[in-house]
PDB file of C-alpha atoms in Angstrom:
ATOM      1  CA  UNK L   1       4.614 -19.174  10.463  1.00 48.00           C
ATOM      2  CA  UNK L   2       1.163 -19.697   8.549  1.00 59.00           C
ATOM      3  CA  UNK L   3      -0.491 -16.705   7.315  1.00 65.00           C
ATOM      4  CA  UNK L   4       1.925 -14.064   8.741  1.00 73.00           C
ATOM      5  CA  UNK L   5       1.981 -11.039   6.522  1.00 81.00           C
ATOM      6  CA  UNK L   6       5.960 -10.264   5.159  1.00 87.00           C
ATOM      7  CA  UNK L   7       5.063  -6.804   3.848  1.00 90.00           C
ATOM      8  CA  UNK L   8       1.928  -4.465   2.822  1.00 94.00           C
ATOM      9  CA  UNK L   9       1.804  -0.856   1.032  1.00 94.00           C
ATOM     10  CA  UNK L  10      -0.735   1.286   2.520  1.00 93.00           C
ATOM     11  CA  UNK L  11      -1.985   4.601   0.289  1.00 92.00           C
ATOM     12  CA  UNK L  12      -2.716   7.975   1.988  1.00 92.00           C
ATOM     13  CA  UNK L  13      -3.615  11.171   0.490  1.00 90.00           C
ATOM     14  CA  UNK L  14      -0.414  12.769   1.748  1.00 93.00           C
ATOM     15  CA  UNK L  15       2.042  10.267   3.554  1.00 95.00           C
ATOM     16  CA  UNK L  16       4.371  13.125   5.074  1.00 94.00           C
ATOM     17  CA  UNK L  17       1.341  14.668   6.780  1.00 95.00           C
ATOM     18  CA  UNK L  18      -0.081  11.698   8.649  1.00 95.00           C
ATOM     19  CA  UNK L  19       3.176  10.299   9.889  1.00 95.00           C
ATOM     20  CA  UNK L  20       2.536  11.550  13.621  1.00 96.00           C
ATOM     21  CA  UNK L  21      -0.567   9.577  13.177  1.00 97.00           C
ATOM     22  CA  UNK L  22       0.793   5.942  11.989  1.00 97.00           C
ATOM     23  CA  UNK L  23       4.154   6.820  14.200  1.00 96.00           C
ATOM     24  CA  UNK L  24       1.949   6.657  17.430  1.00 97.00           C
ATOM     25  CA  UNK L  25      -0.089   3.974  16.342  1.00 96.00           C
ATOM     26  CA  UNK L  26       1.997   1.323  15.050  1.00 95.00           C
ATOM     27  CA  UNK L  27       4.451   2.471  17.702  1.00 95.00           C
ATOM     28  CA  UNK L  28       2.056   1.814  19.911  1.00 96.00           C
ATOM     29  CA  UNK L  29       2.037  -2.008  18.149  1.00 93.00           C
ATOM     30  CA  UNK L  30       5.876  -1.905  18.108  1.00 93.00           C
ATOM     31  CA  UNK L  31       6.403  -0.630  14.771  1.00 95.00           C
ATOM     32  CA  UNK L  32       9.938   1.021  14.408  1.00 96.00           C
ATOM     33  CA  UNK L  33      10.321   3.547  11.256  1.00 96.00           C
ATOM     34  CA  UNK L  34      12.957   1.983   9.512  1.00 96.00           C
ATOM     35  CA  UNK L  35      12.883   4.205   6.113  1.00 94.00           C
ATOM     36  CA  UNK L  36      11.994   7.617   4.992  1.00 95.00           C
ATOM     37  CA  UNK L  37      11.689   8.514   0.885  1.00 94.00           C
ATOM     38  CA  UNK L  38      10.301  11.233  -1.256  1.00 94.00           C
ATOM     39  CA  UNK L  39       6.882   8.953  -1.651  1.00 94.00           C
ATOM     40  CA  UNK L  40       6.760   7.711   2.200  1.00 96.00           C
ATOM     41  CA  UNK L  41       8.375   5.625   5.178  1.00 96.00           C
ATOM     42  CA  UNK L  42       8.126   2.544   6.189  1.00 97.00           C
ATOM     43  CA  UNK L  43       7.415   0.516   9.230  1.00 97.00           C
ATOM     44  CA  UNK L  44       9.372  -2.437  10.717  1.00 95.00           C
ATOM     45  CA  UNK L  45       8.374  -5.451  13.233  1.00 93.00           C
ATOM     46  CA  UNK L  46      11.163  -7.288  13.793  1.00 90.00           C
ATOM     47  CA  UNK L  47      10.354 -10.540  16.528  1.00 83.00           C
ATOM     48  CA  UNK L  48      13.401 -13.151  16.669  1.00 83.00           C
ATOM     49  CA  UNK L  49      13.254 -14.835  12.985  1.00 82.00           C
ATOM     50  CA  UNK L  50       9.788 -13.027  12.367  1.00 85.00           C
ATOM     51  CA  UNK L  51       9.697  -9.843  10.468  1.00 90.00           C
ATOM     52  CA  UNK L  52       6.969  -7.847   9.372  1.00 93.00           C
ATOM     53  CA  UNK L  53       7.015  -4.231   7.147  1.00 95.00           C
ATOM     54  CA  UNK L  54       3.887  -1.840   6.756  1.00 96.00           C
ATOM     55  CA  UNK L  55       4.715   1.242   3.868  1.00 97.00           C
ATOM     56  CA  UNK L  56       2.086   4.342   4.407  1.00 97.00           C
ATOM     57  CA  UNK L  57       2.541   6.041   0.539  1.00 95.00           C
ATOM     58  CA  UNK L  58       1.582   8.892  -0.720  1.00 94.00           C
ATOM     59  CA  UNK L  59      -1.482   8.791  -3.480  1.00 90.00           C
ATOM     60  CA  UNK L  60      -0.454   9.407  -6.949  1.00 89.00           C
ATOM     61  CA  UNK L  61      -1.306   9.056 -10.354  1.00 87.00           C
ATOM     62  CA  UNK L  62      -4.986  10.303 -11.768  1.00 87.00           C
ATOM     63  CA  UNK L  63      -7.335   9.713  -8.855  1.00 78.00           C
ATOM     64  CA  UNK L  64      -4.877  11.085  -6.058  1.00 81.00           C
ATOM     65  CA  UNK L  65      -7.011  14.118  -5.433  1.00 82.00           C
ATOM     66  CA  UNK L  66      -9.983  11.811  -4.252  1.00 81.00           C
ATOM     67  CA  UNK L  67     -10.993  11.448  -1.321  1.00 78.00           C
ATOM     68  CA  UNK L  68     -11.400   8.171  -1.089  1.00 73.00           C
ATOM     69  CA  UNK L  69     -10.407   5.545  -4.237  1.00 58.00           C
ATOM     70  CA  UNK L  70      -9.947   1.576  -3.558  1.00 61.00           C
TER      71      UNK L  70
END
């Protein structure tokens, strides 16, 4: 499948507090949690042979108090 996306890492201030967030809406898109860590959880799409994985993480390292860092 051309330019399907396997897997992507997305950084939140606190993962653990916004899961009810990205639990309803890529729920909503048919997300299932598949995995829960210390640092986050992760998100699987599973569609016959396609598969697709979104990570919410918490921020770390020295800007992980910011509000906003790209």
């Amino acid at each position: 499948m051309r330019g399907a996306i396997h897997h992507i890492d997305l950084t939140v201030k606190d993962a653990h507090a916004s899961r009810a967030f990205y639990e309803s809406v890529l729920g909503f898109m048919g997300y299932k949690l598949a995995d829960a860590h210390p640092n986050g959880y992760d998100f699987d799409l599973r569609d016959g042979d396609r598969f697709c994985s979104i990570g919410i993480l918490s921020a770390r390292g020295e800007h992980a108090e910011r509000a906003h860092d790209r």
